[in-house]
Coordinates of C-alpha atoms and ligand atoms in Angstrom, one line a residue:
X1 CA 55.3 91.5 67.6
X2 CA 56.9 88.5 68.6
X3 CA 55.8 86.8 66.1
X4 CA 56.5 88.5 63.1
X5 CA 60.4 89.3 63.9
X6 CA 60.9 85.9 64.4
X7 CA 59.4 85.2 61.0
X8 CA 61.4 87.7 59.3
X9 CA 64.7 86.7 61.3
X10 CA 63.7 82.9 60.2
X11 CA 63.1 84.1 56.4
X12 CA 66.0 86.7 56.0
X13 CA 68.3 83.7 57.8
X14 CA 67.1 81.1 55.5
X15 CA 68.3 83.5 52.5
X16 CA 71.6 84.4 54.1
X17 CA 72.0 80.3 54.3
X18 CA 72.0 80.1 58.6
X19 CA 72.3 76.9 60.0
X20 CA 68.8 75.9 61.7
X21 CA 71.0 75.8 65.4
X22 CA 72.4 79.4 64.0
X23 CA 69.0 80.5 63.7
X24 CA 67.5 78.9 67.2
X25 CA 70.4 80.9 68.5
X26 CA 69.4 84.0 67.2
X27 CA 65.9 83.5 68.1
X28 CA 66.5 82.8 71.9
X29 CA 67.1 85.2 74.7
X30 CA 70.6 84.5 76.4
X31 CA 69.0 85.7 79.5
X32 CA 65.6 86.2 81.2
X33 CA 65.2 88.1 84.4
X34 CA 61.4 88.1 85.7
X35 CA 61.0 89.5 89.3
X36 CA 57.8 91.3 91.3
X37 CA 59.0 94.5 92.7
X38 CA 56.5 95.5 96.0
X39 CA 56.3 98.7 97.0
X40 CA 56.4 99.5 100.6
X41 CA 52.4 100.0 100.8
X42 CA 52.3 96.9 99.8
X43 CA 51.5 96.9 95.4
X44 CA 53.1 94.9 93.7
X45 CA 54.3 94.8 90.1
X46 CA 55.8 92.2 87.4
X47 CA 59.3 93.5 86.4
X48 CA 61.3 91.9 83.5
X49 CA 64.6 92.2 81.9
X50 CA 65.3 90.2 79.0
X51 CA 69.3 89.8 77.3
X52 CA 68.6 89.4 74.1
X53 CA 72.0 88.8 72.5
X54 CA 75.7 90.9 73.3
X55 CA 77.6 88.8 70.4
X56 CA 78.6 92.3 69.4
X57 CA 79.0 94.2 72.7
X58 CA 76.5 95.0 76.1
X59 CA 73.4 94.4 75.8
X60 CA 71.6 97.8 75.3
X61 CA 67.9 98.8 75.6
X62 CA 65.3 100.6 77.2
X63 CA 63.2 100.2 80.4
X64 CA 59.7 100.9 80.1
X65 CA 56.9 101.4 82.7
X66 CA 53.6 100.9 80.8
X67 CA 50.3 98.4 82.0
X68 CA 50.6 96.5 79.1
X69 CA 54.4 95.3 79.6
X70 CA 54.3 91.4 79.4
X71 CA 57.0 89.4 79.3
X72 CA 56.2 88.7 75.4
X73 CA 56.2 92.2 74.9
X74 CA 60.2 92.6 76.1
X75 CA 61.6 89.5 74.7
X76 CA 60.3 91.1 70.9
X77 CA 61.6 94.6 71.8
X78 CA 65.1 92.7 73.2
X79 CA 65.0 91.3 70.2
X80 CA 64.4 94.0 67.9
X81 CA 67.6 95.8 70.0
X82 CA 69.6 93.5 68.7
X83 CA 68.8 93.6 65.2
X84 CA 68.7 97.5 65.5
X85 CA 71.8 97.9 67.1
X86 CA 73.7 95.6 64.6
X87 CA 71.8 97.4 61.2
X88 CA 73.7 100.4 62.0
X89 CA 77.0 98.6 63.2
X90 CA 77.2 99.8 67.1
X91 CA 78.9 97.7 69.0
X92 CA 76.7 96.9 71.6
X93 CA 73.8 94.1 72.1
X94 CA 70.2 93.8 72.6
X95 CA 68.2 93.9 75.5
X96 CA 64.9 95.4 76.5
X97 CA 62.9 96.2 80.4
X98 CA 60.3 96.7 81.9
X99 CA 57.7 96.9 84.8
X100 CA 53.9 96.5 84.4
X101 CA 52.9 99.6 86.1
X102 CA 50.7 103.0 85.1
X103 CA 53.7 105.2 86.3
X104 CA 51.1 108.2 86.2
X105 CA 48.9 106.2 88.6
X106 CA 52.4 106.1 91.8
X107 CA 53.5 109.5 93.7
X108 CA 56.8 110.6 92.5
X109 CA 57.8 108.9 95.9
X110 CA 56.5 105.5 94.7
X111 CA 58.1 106.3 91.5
X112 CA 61.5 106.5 92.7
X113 CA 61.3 103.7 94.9
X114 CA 59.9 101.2 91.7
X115 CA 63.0 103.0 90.2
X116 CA 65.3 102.2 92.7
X117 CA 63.9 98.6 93.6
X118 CA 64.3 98.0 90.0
X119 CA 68.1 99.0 89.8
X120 CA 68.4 97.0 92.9
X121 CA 67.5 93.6 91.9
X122 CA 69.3 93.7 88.9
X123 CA 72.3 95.5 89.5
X124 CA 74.6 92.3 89.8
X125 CA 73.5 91.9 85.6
X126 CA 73.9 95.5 84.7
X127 CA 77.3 97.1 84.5
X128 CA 79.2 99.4 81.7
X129 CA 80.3 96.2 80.0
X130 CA 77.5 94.1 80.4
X131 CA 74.1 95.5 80.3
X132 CA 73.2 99.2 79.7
X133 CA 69.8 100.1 80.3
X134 CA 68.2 103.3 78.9
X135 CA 64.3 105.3 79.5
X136 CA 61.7 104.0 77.2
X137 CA 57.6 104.3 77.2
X138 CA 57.0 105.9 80.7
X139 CA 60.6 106.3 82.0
X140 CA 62.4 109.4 81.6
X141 CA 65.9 110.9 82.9
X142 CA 65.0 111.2 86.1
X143 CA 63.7 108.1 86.5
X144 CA 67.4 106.7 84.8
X145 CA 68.9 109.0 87.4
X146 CA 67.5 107.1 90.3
X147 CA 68.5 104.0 88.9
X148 CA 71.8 105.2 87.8
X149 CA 72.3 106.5 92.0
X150 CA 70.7 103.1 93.2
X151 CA 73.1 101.2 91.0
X152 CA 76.3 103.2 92.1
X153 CA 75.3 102.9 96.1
X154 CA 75.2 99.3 95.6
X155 CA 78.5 98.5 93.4
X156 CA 80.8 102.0 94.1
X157 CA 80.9 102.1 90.0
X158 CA 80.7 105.9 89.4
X159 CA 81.8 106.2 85.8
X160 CA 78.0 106.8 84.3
X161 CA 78.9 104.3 81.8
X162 CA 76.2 101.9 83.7
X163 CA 72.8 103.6 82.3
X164 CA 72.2 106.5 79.2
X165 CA 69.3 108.8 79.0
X166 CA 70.7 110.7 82.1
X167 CA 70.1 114.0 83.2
X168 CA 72.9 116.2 81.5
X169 CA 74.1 117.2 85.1
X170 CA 73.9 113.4 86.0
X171 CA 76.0 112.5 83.2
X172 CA 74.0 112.8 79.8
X173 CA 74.9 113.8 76.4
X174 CA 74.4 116.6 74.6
X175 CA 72.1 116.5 71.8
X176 CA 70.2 112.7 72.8
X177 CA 66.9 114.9 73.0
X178 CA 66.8 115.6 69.2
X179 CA 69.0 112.6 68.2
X180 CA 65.7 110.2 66.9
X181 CA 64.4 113.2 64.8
X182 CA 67.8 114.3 63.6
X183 CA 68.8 110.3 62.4
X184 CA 65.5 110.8 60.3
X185 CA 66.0 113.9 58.7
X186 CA 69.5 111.6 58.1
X187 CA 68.2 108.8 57.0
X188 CA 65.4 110.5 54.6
X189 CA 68.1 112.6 53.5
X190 CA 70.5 109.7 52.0
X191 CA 67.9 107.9 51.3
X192 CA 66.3 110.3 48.5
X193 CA 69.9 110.9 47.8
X194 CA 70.3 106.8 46.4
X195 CA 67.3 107.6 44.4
X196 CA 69.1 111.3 42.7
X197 CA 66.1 113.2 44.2
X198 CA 68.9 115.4 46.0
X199 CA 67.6 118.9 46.3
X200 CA 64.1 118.7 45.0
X201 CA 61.2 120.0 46.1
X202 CA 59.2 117.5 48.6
X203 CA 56.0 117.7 50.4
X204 CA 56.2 116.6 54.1
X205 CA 53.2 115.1 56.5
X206 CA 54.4 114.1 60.0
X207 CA 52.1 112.2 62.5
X208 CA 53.0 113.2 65.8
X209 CA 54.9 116.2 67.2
X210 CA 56.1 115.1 70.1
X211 CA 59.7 114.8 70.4
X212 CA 60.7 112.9 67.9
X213 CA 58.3 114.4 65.2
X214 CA 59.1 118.0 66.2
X215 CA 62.8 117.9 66.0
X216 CA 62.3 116.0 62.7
X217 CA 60.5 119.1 61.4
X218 CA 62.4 121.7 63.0
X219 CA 65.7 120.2 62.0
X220 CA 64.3 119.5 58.3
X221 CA 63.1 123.0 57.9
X222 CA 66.6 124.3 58.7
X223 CA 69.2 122.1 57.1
X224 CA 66.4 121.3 53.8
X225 CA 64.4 124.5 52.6
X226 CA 63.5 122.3 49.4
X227 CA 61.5 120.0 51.8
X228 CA 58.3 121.7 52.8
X229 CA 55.9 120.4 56.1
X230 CA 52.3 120.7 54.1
X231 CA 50.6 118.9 57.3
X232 CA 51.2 118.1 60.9
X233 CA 49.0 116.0 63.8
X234 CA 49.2 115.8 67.6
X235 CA 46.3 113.7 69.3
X236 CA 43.7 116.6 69.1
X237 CA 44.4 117.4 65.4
X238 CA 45.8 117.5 61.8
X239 CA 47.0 121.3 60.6
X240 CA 47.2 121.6 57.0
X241 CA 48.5 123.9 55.0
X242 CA 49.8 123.0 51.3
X243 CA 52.2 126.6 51.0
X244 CA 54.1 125.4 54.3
X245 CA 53.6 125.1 58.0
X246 CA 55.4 127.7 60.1
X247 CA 57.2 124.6 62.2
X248 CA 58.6 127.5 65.0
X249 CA 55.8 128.5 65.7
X250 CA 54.1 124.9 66.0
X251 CA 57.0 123.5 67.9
X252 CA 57.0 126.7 70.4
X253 CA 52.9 125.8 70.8
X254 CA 53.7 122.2 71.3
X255 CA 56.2 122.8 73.6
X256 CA 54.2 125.3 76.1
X257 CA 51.5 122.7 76.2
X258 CA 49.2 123.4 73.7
X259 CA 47.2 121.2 71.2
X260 CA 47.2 121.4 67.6
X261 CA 43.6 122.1 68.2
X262 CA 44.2 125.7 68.9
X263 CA 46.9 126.1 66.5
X264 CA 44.2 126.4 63.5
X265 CA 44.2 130.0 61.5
X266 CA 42.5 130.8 58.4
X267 CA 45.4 129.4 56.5
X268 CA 46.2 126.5 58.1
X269 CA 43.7 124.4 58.3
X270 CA 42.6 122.0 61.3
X271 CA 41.4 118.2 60.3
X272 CA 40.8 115.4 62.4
X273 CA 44.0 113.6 64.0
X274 CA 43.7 110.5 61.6
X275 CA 43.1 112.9 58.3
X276 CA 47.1 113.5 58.4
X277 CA 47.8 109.9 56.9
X278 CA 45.7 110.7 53.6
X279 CA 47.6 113.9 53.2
X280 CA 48.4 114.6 49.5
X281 CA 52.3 114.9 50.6
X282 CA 55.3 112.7 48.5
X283 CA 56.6 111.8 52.3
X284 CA 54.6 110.9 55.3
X285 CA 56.5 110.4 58.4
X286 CA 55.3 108.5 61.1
X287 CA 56.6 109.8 64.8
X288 CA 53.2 108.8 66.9
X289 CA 53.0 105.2 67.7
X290 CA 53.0 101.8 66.6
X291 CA 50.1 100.7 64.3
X292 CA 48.7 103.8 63.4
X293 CA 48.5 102.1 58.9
X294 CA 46.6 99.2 59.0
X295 CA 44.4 97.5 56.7
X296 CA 41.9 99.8 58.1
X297 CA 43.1 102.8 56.5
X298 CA 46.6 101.9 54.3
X299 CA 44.0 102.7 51.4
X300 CA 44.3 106.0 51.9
X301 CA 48.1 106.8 51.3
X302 CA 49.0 108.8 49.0
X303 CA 52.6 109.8 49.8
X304 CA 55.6 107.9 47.7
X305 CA 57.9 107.4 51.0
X306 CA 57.2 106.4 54.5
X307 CA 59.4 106.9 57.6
X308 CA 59.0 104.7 60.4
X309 CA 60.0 106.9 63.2
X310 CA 57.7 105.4 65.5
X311 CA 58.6 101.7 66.5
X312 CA 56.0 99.5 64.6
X313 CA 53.9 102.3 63.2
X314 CA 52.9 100.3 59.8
X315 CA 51.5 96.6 60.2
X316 CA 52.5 94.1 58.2
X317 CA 50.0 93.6 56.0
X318 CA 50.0 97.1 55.5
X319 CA 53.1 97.2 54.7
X320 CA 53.2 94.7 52.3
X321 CA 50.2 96.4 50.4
X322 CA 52.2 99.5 49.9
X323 CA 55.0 98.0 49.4
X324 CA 53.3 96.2 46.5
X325 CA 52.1 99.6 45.2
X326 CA 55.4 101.0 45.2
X327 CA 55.8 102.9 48.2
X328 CA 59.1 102.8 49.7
X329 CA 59.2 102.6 53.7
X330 CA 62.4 103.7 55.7
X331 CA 62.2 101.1 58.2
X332 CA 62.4 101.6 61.7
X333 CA 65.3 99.7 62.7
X334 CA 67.6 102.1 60.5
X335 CA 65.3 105.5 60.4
X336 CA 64.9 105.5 64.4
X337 CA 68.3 104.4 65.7
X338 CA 69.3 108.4 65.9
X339 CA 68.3 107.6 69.4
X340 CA 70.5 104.6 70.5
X341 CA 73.3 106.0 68.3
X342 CA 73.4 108.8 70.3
X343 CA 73.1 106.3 73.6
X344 CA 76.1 104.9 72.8
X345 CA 77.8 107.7 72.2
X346 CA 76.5 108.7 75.7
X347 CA 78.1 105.8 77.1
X348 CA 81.6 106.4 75.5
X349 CA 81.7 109.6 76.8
X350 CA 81.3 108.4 80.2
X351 CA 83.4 105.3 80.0
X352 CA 86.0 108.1 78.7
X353 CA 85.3 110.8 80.8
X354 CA 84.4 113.1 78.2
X355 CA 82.2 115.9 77.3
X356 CA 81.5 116.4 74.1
X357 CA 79.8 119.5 72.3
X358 CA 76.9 118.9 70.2
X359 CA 78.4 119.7 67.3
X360 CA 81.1 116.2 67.9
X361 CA 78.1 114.1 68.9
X362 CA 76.2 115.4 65.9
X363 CA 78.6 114.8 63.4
X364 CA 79.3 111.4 65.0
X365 CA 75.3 110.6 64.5
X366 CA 76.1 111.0 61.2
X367 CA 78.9 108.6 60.7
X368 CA 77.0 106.0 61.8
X369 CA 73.1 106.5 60.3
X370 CA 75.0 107.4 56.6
X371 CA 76.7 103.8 56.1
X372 CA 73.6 102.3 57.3
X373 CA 71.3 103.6 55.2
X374 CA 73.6 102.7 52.3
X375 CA 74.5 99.2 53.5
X376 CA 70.4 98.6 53.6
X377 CA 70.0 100.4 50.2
X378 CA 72.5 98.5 48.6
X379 CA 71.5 94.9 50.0
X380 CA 67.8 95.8 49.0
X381 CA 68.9 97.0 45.7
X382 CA 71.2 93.6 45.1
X383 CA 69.0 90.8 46.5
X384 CA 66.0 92.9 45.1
X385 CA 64.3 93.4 48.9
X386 CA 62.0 95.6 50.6
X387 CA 64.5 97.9 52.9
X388 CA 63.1 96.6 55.7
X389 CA 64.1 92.6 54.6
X390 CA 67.4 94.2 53.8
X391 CA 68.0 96.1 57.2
X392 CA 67.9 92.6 59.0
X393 CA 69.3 90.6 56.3
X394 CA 72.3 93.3 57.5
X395 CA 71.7 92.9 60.9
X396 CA 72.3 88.9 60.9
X397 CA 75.0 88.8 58.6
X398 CA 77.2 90.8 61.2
X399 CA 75.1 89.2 64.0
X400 CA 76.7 85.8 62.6
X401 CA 79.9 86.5 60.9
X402 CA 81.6 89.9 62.3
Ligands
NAD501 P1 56.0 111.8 72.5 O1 55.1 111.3 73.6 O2 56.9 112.9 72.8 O3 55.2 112.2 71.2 C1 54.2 111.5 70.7 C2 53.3 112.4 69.9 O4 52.4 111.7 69.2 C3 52.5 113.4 70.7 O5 52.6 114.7 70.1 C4 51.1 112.9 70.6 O6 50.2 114.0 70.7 C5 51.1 112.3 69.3 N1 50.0 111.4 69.1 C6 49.5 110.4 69.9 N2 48.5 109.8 69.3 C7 48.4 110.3 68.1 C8 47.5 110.1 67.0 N3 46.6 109.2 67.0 N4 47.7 110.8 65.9 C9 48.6 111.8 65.8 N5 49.5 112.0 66.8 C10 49.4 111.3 67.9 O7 56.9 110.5 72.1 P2 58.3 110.5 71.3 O8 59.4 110.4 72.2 O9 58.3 111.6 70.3 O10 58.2 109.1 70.5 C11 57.3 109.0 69.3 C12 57.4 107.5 68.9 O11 58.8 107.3 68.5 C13 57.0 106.5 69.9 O12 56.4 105.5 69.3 C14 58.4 106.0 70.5 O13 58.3 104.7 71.0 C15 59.2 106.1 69.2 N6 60.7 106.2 69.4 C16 61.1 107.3 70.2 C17 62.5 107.4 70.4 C18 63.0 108.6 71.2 O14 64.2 108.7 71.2 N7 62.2 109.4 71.8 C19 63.4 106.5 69.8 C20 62.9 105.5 69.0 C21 61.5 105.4 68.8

C-alpha cells in the first residue's frame, strides 16, 4: 500500500513539476511515534502513531486496533490522510494509529485500559490544534470516549475538540454514522451529473451492507428513485433481484443481526457473497473491504462505474484493466471522505461549542464533497487522467502551493 501511493504521489508530482526535495517532503512522515503499550497482566502490544503532514491544518486520522497493524501499514494510511484530506480541501492534515492487537480477543476492561494507555502516551502530541485522532478498523465511540476522558484527566482540555467519532452524549455529531454512505450517494450523484446522465434510470450492486453500504442504499433509494439496488452482499450472501431490492427491509434485517443468507424469497434471489461483483448493474459500489477486484476476478465486471467506498477495494492492476476498458472508478480518496468531512465538522462544533442539527451538518457535507468531485472531474478531464491520478494530482497541488 505503501508502495503504490508513493508511486503515484512520485508520478502525479513529476507532472505537476515538484522539485525532487518537494517531493521527498511529501513522501516522509513529519513524525513517528512507536511505543509498546503493556497491559497490567502483563501482554503487551506494538502501538504507533504516525504525522503524516499538517501543512494545511492538524493532523487528522483514525486509530485502529487490528493484528495486522505494522508500522508500514500506518505510515501508507497517514499518508493517504493527507492526500484525502487535501482532495476535498479540509483544512486539516494527515495522520493515521494504531495498536497491533485482536480487540475481540481483551475484556472490555483490557479494552479500556489499551484505550486509555494509548491516550496516555501520546497525549503531549495530540491536542485540538495539533493532532486529532478518530475510531478506525476495531475502534469505535466508546473506545474514542476512553481516550477522549484519558486525554482530558491528563491536560484539563475539556472542549471535545481533542478526538471525533465520540459518543453523541460525549461530544459527537449528528449525522457522522451515515456521513461515508451519504458522501457517496454525493459523489455518484455529481459525478453522473458531469457526464448529463442526471435523472436516468441506473442499476445499482453494492458489496457490503454494513454501515457504509447500507446508508448508501437507504439514502440513494430516498433522495434517487431513478436509481434502482438490483443486488446486494453481506459475508454470507449476494440477493438479487433485477425489478428492485426492498433496501428497508434489508437494512432493518441487517441491522437486527441477521445475514443476507436468510433474507432470500422467491423473488429475490440468494447467490454466493463473491457473485455480487459480476452483477449485470451500470454501477457497482464497493463498501466491504480492500481488495475485493483483483486480477482474479476484474474479468467479470460488467457495471460502467465503480465506487470505491471501501479504502483500497480495487487493486491496481485491476484497476488499470478497467480503466483501460472504460470503466470509470470514483476513487476512494474523494467518494469516501463523507466520513472525515463530517469529522471535521465534528471538531468545529466542539472547538465552537456548538450543536448542530443534521440538517446543517448535512448540507455542510455537501459543500465540501460537490467542489471536490468537480475539481477531480475537471483536472481528469484537462490533463486527460484517470479520476483517481486527478484526485492526487489535486491533493499535491494544494499540498504544495495553498
Ligand atoms: P462494516 O463492518 O459495518 O461493514 C462491512 C460489511 O461488509 C459487512 O456487512 C460485511 O458483512 C460485509 N462483507 C465483509 N466481507 C464481505 C465480502 N467478502 N463480500 C461482501 N460483503 C462483505 O464496515 P463499514 O464501516 O461499513 O466500512 C466498510 C468499508 O468502508 C471498510 O473497508 C472501511 O474501512 C471503509 N470506510 C469506512 C468509513 C466509515 O465511515 N465507516 C469511512 C471510510 C472508509
Amino acid at each position: 500500500m505503501l508502495t503504490t501511493a508513493h508511486a503515484l504521489i512520485t508520478r502525479m508530482g513529476h507532472k505537476l513539476g515538484l522539485t525532487d526535495a518537494e517531493l521527498k517532503q511529501l513522501l516522509a512522515a513529519n513524525a513517528e511515534h512507536r511505543f509498546e503499550i503493556k497491559l497490567q497482566d502483563g501482554q503487551t502490544f506494538p502501538a504507533y502513531r504516525v504525522q503524516h503532514n499538517n501543512r494545511r491544518g492538524p493532523y487528522k486520522g483514525g486509530i485502529r486496533f487490528h493484528p495486522d497493524v505494522s508500522l508500514d501499514e500506518v505510515r501508507a494510511l497517514a499518508t493517504l490522510m493527507s492526500l484525502k484530506t487535501a482532495a476535498v480541501g479540509l483544512p486539516l492534515g494527515g495522520g493515521k494509529g494504531g495498536v497491533a492487537v485482536n480487540p475481540r480477543s481483551l475484556t472490555p476492561e483490557q479494552l479500556e485500559e489499551l484505550s486509555r494507555q494509548y491516550a496516555s502516551h501520546l497525549h503531549g502530541a495530540l491536542g485540538p490544534d495539533q493532532d486529532v485522532p478518530a475510531p478506525d478498523v476495531g475502534t469505535n465511540a466508546t473506545v474514542i470516549d476512553w481516550m477522549v476522558s484519558e486525554y482530558e484527566r491528563l491536560t484539563g482540555d475539556t472542549t471535545k475538540a481533542s478526538f471525533t467519532g465520540k459518543s453523541l452524549e460525549g461530544g459527537g455529531s449528528l449525522g457522522r454514522e451515515a456521513a461515508t454512505g451519504r458522501g457517496g450517494v454525493i459523489a455518484l450523484r455529481e459525478y453522473l451529473a458531469t457526464t448529463g446522465r442526471t435523472g436516468q434510470l441506473l442499476t445499482v450492486a453494492v458489496q457490503g451492507f454494513g454501515n457504509v453500504g447500507s446508508f448508501f442504499a437507504t439514502i440513494a433509494s430516498a433522495e434517487h428513485p431513478e436509481w434502482r439496488l438490483v443486488a446486494a452482499s453481506d459475508s454470507a450472501a449476494t440477493l438479487t433481484k433485477p425489478g428492485g431490492l426492498n433496501v428497508g427491509r434489508l437494512a432493518a434485517h441487517k441491522q437486527s443481526g441477521g445475514s443476507f443468507k436468510e433474507a432470500a424469497t422467491p423473488d429475490a434471489t440468494a447467490a454466493s457473497p463473491e457473485a455480487v461483483i459480476a452483477t449485470d448493474a451500470d454501477v457497482l459500489v464497493l463498501a466491504a473491504l480492500g481488495d475485493t477486484i483483483t486480477e482474479d476476478n476484474m474479468r467479470d465486471v460488467k457495471a460502467k462505474y465503480i465506487v470505491e467506498l471501501a479504502n483500497g477495494p480495487v487493486s491496481d492492476p485491476a484497476a488499470e484493466f478497467l480503466i483501460s476498458r472504460g470503466i470509470t472508478i470514483l476513487p476512494d480518496i474523494v467518494a469516501n471522505a463523507g466520513g472525515v468531512i463530517v469529522s471535521y465538522l465534528e471538531w468545529k462544533q466542539n472547538k465552537s461549542g456548538e450543536h448542530w442539527p443534521e440538517s446543517k451538518v448535512n448540507h455542510e457535507l455537501e459543500a465540501y464533497m460537490v467542489p471536490a468531485v468537480k475539481a477531480m472531474s475537471d483536472a481528469a478531464r484537462v490533463e486527460h487522467l484517470p479520476l483517481k491520478d486527478a484526485a492526487f494530482m489535486v491533493a499535491l497541488q494544494r499540498l504544495t502551493s495553498e
